[in-house]
CSV table of C-alpha atoms and ligand atoms in Angstrom, one decimal:
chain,number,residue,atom,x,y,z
A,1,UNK,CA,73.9,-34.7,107.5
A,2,UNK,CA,73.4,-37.4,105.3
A,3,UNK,CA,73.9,-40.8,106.3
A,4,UNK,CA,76.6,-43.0,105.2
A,5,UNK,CA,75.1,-46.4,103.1
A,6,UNK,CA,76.0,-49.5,104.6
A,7,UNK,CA,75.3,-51.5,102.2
A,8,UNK,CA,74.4,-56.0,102.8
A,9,UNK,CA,74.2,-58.9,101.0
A,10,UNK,CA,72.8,-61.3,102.8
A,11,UNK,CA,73.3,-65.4,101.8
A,12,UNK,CA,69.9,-67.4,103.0
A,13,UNK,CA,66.9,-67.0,102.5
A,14,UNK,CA,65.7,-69.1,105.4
A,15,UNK,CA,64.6,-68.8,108.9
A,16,UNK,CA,67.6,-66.4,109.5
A,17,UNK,CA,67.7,-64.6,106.1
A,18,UNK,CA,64.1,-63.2,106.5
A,19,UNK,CA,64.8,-62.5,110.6
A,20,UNK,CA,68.0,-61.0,109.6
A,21,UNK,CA,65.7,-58.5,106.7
A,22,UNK,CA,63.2,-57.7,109.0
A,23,UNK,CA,65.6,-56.2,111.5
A,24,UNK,CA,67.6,-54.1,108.5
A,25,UNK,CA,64.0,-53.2,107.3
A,26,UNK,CA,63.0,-52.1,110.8
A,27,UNK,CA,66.4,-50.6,112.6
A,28,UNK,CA,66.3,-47.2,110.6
A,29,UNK,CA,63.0,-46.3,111.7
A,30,UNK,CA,63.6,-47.0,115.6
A,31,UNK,CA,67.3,-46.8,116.2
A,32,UNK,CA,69.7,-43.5,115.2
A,33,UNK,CA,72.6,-44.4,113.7
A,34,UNK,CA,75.4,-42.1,111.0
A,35,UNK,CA,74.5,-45.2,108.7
A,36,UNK,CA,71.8,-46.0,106.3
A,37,UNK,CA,71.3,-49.5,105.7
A,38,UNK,CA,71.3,-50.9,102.0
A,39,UNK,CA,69.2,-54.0,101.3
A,40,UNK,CA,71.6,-54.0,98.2
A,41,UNK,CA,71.6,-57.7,96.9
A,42,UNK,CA,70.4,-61.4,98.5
A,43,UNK,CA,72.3,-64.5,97.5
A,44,UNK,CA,71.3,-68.2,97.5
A,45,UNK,CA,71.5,-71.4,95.0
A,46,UNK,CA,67.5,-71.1,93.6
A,47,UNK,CA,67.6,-68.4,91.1
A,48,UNK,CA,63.8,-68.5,91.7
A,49,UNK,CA,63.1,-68.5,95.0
A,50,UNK,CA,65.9,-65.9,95.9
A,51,UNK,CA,64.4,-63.7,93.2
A,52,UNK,CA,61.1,-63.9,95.0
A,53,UNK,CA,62.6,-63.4,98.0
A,54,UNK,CA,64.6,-60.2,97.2
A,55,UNK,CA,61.5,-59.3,95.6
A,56,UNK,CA,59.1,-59.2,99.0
A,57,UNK,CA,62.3,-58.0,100.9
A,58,UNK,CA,63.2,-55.0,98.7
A,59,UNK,CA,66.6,-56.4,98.3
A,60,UNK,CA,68.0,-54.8,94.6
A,61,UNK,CA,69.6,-57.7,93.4
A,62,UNK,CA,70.0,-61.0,93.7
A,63,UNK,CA,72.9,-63.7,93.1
A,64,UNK,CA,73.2,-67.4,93.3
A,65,UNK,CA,76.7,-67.8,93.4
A,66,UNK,CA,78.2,-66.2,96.9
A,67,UNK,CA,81.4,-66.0,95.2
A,68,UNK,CA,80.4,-63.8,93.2
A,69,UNK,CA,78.7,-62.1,96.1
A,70,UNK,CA,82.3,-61.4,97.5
A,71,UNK,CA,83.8,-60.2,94.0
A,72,UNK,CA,81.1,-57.0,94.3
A,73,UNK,CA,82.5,-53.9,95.3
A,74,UNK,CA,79.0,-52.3,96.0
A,75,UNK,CA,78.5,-54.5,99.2
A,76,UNK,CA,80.4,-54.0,102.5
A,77,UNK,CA,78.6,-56.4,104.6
A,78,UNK,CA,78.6,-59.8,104.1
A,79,UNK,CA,75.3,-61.6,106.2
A,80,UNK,CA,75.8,-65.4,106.7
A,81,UNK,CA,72.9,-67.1,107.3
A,82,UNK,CA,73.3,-70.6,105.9
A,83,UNK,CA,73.8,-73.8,107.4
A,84,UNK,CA,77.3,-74.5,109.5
A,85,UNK,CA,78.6,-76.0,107.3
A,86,UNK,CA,79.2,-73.7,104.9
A,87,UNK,CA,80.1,-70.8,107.7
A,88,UNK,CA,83.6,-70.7,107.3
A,89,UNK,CA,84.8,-70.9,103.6
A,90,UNK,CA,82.1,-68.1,102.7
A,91,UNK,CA,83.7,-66.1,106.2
A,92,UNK,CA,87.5,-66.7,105.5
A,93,UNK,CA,86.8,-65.7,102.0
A,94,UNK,CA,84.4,-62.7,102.7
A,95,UNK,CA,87.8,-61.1,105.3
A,96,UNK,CA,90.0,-61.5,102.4
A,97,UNK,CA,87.6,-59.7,100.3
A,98,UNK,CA,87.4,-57.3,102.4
A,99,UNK,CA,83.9,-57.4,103.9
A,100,UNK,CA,82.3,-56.6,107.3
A,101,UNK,CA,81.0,-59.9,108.8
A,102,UNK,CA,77.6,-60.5,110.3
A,103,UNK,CA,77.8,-64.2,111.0
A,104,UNK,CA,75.2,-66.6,112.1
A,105,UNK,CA,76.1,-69.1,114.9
A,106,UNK,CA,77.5,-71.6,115.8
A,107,UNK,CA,80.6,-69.6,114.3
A,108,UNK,CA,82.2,-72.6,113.3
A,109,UNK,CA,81.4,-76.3,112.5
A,110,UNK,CA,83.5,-77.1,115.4
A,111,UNK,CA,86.6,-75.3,116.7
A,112,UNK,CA,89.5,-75.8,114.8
A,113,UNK,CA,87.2,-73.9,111.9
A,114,UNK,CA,86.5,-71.3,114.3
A,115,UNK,CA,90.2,-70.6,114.7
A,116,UNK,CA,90.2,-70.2,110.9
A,117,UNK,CA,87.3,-67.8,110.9
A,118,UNK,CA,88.9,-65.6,113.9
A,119,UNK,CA,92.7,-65.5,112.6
A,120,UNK,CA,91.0,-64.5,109.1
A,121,UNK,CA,89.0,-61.7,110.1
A,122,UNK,CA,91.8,-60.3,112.5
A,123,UNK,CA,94.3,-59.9,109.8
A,124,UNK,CA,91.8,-58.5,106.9
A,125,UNK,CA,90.6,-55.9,110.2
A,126,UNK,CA,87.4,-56.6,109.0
A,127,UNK,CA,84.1,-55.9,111.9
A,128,UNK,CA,82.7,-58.9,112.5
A,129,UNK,CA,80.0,-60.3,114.7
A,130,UNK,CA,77.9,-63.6,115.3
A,131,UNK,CA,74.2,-63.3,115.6
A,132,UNK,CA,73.6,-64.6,119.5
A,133,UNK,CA,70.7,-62.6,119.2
A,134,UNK,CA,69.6,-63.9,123.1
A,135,UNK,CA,72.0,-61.1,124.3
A,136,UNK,CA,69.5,-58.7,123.1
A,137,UNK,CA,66.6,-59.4,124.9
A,138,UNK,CA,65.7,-56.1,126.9
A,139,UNK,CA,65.2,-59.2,129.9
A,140,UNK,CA,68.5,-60.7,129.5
A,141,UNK,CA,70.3,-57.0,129.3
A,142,UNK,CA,69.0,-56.0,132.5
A,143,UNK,CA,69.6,-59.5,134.0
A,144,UNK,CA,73.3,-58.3,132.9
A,145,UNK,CA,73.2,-54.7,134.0
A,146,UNK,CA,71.9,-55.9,137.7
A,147,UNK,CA,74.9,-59.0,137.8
A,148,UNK,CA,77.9,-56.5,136.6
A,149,UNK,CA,76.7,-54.2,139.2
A,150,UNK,CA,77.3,-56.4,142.0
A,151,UNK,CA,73.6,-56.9,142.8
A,152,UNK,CA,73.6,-60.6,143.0
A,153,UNK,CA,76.9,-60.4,144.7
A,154,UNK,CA,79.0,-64.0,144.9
A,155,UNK,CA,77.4,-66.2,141.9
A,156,UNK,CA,76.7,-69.9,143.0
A,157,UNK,CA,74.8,-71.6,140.6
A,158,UNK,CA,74.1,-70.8,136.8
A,159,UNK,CA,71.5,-73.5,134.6
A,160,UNK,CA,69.7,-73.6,131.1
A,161,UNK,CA,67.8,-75.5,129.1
A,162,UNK,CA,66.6,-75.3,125.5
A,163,UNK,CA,64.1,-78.1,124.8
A,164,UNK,CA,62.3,-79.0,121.8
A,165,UNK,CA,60.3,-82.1,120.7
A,166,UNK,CA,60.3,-81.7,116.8
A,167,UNK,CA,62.7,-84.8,116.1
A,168,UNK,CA,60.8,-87.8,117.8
A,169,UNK,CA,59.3,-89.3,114.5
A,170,UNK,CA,61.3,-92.2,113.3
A,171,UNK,CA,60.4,-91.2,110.3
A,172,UNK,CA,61.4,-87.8,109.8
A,173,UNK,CA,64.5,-87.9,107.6
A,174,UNK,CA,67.9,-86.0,107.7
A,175,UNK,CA,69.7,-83.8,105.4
A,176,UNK,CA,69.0,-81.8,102.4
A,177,UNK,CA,66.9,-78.4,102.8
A,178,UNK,CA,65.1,-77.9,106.2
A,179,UNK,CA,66.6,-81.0,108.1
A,180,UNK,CA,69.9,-80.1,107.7
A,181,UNK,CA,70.2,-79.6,111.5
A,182,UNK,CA,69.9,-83.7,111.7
A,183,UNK,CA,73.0,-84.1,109.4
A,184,UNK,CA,75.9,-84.1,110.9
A,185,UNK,CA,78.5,-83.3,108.3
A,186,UNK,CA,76.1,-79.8,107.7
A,187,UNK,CA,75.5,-79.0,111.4
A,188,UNK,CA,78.5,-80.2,113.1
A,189,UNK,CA,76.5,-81.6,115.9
A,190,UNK,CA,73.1,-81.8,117.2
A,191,UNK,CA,71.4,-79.9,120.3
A,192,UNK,CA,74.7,-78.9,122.0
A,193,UNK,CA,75.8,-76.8,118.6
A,194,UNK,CA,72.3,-75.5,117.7
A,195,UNK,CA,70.9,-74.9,121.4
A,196,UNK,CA,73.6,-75.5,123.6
A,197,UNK,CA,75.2,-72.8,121.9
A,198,UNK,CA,73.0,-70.2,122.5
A,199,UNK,CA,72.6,-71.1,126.0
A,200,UNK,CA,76.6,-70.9,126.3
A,201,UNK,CA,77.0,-67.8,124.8
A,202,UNK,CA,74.5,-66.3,127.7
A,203,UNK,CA,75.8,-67.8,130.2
A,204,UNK,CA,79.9,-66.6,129.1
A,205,UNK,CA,78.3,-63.5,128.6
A,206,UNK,CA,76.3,-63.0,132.1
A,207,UNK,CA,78.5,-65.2,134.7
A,208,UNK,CA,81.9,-65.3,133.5
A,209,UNK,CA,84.2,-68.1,131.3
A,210,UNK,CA,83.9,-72.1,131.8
A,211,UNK,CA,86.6,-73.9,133.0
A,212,UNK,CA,85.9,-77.5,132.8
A,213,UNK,CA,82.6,-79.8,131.7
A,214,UNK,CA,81.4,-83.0,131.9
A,215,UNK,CA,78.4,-84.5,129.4
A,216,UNK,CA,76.4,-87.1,128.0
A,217,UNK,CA,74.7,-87.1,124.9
A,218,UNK,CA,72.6,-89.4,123.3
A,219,UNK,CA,71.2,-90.0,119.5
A,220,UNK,CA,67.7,-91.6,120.4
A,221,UNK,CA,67.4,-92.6,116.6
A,222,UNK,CA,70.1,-93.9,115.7
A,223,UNK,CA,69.5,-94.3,111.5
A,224,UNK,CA,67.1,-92.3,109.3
A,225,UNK,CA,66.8,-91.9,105.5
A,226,UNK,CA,69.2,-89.3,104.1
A,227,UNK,CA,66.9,-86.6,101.6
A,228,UNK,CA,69.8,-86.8,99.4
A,229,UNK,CA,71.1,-90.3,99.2
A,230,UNK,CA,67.1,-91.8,99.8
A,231,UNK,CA,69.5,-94.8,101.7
A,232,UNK,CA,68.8,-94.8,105.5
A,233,UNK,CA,72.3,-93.8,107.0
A,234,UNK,CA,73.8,-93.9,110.5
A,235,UNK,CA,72.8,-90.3,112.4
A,236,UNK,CA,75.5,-88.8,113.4
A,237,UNK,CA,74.0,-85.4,115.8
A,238,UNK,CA,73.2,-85.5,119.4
A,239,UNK,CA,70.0,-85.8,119.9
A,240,UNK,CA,70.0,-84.7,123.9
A,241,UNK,CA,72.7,-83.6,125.5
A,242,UNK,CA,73.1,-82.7,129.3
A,243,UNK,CA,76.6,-81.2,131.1
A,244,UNK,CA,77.9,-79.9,134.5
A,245,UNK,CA,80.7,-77.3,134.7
A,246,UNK,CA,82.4,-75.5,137.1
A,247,UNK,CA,82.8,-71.7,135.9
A,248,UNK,CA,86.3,-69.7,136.8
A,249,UNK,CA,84.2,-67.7,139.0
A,250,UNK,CA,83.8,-70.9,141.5
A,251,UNK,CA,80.0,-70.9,140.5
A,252,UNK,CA,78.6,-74.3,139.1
A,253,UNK,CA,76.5,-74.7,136.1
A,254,UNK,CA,74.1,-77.3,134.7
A,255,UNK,CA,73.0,-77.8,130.8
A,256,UNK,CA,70.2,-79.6,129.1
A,257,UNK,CA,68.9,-79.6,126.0
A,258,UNK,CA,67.1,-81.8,123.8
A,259,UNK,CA,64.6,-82.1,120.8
A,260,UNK,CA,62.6,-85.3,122.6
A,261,UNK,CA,61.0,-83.0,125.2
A,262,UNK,CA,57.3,-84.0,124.2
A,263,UNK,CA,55.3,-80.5,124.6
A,264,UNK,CA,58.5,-77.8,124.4
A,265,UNK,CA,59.0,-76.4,121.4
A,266,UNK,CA,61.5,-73.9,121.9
A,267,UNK,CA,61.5,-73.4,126.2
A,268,UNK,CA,65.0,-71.5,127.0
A,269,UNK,CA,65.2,-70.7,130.0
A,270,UNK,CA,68.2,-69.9,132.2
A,271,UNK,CA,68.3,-69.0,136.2
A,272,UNK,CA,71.6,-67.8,138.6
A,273,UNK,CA,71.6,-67.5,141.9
A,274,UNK,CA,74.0,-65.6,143.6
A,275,UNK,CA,73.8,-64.6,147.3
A,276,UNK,CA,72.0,-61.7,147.7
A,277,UNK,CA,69.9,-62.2,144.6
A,278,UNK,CA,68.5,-65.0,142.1
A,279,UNK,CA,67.5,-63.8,138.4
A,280,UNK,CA,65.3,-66.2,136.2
A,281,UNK,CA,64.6,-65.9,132.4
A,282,UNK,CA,62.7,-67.5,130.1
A,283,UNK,CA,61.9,-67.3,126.5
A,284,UNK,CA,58.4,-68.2,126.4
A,285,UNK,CA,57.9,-64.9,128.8
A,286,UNK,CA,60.6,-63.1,127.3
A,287,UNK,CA,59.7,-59.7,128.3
A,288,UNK,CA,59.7,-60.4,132.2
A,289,UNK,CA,62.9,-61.2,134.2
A,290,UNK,CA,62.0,-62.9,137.7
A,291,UNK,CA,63.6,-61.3,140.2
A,292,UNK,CA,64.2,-62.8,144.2
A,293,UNK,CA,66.3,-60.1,146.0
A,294,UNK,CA,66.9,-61.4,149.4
A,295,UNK,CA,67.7,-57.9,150.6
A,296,UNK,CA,64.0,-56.8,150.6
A,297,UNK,CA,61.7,-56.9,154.0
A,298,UNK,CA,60.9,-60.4,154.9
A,299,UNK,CA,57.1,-59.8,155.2
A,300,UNK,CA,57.0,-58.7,151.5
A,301,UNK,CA,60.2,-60.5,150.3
A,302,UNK,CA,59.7,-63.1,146.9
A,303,UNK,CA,59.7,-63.3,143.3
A,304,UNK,CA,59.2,-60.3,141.6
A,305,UNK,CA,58.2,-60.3,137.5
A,306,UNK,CA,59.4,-57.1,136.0
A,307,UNK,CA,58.1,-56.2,133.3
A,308,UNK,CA,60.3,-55.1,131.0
A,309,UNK,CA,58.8,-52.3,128.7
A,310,UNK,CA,59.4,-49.2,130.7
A,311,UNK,CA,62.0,-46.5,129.0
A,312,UNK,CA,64.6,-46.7,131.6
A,313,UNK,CA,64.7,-50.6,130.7
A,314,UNK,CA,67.3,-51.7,128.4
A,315,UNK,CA,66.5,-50.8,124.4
A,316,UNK,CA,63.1,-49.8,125.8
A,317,UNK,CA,62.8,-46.6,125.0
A,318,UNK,CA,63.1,-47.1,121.3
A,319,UNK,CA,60.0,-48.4,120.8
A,320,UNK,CA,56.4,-48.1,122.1
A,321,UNK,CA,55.1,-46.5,125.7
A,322,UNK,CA,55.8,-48.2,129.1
A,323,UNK,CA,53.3,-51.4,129.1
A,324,UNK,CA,53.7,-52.5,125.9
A,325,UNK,CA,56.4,-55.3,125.6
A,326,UNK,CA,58.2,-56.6,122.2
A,327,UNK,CA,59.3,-59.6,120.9
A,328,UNK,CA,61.8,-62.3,119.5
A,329,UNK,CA,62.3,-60.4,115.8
A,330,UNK,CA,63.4,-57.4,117.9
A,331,UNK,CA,66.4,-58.4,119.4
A,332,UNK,CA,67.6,-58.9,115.7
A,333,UNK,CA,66.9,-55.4,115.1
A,334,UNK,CA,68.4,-54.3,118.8
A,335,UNK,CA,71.6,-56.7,117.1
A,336,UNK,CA,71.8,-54.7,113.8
A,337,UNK,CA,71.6,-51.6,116.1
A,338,UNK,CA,74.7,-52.2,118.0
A,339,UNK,CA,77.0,-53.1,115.2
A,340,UNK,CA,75.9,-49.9,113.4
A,341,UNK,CA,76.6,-48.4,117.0
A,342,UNK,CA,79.8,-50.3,117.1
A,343,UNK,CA,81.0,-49.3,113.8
A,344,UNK,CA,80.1,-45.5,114.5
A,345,UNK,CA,81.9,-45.5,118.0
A,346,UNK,CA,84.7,-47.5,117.1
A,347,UNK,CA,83.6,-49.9,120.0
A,348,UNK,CA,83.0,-53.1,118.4
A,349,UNK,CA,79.6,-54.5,119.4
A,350,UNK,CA,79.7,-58.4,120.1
A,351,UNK,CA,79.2,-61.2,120.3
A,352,UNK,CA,82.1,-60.9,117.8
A,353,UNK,CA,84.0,-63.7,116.1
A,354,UNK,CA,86.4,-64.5,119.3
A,355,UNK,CA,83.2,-64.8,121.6
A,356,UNK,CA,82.0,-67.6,118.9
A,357,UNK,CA,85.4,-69.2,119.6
A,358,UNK,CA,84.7,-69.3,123.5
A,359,UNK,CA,81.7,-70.9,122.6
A,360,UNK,CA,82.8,-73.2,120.0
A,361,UNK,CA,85.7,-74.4,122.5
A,362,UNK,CA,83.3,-75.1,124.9
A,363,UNK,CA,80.9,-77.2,122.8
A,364,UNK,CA,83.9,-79.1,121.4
A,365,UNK,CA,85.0,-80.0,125.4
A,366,UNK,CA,81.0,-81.0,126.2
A,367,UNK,CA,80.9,-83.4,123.0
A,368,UNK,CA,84.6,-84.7,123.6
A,369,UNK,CA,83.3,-85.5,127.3
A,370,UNK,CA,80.6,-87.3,126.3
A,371,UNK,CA,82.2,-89.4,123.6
A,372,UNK,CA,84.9,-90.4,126.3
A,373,UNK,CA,83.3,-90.1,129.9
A,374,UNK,CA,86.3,-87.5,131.4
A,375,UNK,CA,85.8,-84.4,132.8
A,376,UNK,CA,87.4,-82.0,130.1
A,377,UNK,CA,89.2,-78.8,130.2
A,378,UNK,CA,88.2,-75.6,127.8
A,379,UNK,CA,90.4,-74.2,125.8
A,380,UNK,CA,90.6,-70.4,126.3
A,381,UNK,CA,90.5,-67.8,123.3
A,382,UNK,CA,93.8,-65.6,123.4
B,401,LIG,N1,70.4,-66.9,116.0
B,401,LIG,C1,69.4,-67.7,116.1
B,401,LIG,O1,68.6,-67.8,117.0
B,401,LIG,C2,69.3,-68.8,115.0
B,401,LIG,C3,68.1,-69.4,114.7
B,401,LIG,C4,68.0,-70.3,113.7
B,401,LIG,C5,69.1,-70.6,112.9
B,401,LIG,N2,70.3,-70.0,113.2
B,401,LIG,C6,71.5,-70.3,112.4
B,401,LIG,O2,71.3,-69.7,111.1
B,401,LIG,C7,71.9,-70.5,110.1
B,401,LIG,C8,70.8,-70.8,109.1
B,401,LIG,O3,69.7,-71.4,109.7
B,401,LIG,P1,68.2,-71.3,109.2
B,401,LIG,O4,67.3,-71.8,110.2
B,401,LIG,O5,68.0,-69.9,108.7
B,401,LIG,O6,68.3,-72.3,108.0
B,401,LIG,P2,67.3,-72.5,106.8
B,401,LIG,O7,67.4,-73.9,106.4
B,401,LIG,O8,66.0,-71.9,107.1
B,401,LIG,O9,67.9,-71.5,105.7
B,401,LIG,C9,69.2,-71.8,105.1
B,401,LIG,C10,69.4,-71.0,103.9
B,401,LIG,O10,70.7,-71.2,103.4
B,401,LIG,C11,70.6,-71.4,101.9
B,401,LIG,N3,71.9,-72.1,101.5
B,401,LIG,C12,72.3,-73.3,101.9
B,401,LIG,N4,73.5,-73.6,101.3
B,401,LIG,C13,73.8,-72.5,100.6
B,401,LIG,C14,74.9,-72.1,99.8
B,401,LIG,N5,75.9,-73.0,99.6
B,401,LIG,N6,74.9,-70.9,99.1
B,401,LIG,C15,73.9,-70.1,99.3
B,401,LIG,N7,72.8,-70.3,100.1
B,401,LIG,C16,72.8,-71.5,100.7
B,401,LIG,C17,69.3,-72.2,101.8
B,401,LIG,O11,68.9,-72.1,100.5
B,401,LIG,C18,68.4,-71.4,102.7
B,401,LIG,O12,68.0,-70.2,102.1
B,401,LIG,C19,72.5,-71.7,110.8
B,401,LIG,O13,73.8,-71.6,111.0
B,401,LIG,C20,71.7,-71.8,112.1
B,401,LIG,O14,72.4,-72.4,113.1
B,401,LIG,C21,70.4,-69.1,114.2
């Protein structure tokens, strides 16, 4: 039968535009699906450089105008992977046209855009998801298969940390193309919207929803030079940020994450310990899952690393022979798998736009807790 093109235009060229092509390039040739993706055009402001980027990609077309983008009526899928600023007007105006939705994260700048983004795509019925690409980690799916089958039984304590160290020069400027993560009016915040977020969406996903948080932040430097002013200006991010919570499942967490970890340059890691059994992941090893099960003989009982490459492991028999592990680019491609899955079952594959709200809310509760010292309540997607 032949397969039905599903045809992308992806906005950024980036970090995220070329992880995004390699996963559309790859999932055809690993996953089945009734769809065939399109690389059908690539969008972004240098006429250039998106040229030569559509070009190595095999991408047919290119645009610099993501207007016009929209105003095409041979692509279905609109991929967003520009900086957060510029999420939501290219996402409220992608529903009304119509589009599919593959959204980077954070969803929104903050909340209240977030909102926006979710009431638009709900009344176009458009699919839409946002790329928390952590949840596709063979690792972190089994973490998730072994917790929703009871195996850890009652959940006590969930923690995370993403810590970097690439921000410690004075000197290093803010805004403009690359260091648009320091500018606060592009990013929306610093560490707790970039990393924070990722570790949030795990954790909503694994243990269960946040009720209430507590946090401090900090901006180490507090001025740098603006790429497009050349003035030094006030920095507005967080530079660190570190939070407590108490999820609704009675289990407590604990958050950090900075970029002024000297030595870590992208160290997630997240551990939960429930009763019978503790679970530990981390990115750097992101093929094993650490596994305590108290439940085993004492004489032989302690952390186990499971290797996760064997065909019965989640995504794993996709790919190569038992052994042989994969990597970060592939849970882009597992991602890309799912929605096609999604859109072929009529089961929506998420994280989808409402699960970027839950995350949203509760990085808008961590940086209104640091900025006033109060324990703060989430807000709850309805
Ligand atoms: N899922 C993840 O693990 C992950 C990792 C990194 C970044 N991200 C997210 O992806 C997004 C992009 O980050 P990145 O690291 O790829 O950034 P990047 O700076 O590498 O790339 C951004 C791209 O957006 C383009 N761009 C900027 N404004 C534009 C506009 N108005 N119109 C068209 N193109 C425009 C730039 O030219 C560039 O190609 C951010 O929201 C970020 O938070 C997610």
């Amino acid at each position: 039968m032949a397969k039905k093109p599903l045809r992308i235009g992806i906005i950024g060229y980036g970090f995220m535009g070329r992880a995004h092509s390699n996963a559309y390039a790859k999932v055809g040739h690993f996953f089945d699906s009734d769809y065939q993706v399109v690389l059908q055009a690539a969008c972004a402001r240098n006429e250039d450089a998106v040229k030569s980027f559509a070009a190595r990609w095999g991408y047919r077309s290119v645009e610099t105008d993501w207007r016009k983008l929209l105003k095409r009526d041979d692509i279905d899928v609109v991929d967003i992977c520009t900086p957060n600023n510029t999420h939501a007007e290219i996402a409220i105006a992608a529903a009304k046209a119509g589009k599919a939705i593959l959204c980077e994260k954070p969803l929104g700048l903050n909340a209240p855009e977030a909102e926006k983004m979710v009431a638009a795509v709900a009344k176009a019925k458009v699919p839409n998801m946002v790329w928390y690409n952590y949840r596709r980690c063979p690792a972190v799916v089994l973490a998730k298969n072994l917790i929703d089958e009871g195996k850890l039984g009652k959940i006590f304590h969930y923690r995370a940390n993403f810590l970097q160290d690439w921000t410690i020069n004075p000197d290093l400027p803010q805004g403009g193309a690359a260091l648009w993560r320091l500018d606060v009016k592009a990013a929306g915040s610093g560490v707790t919207g970039d990393l924070l977020a990722h570790c949030i969406d795990t954790a909503l996903w694994l243990n269960v929803g946040i009720k209430n948080v507590t946090a401090m932040t900090e901006t180490f430097i507090k001025e740098r030079v603006h790429q497009e002013t050349g003035k030094k200006q006030k920095v507005g991010i967080d530079d660190a940020c570190a939070f407590l919570c108490r999820f609704k499942n009675g289990s407590l967490g604990l958050f950090e994450s900075t970029r002024y970890a000297r030595g870590h340059k992208a160290l997630y890691t997240l551990e939960i310990n429930g009763e019978n059994m503790s679970l530990r992941w981390d990115l750097h090893d992101l093929h094993r899952l650490q596994v305590f099960d108290h439940r085993d003989e004492g004489r032989v009982r302690g952390w186990r690393s499971v290797h996760v490459s064997d065909g019965d492991q989640p995504y794993m028999k996709n790919w190569w022979v038992p052994g042989l592990q994969i990597g970060y680019e592939h849970s882009f491609v597992h991602q890309v798998a799912d929605f096609l899955q999604g859109l072929q079952s009529g089961k929506a594959a998420r994280p989808d736009f409402k699960d970027g709200l839950a995350t949203d809310y509760v990085v808008d509760a961590v940086l209104a807790s640091a900025k006033n010292g109060q324990w703060q309540n989430v807000k709850q997607v309805k």
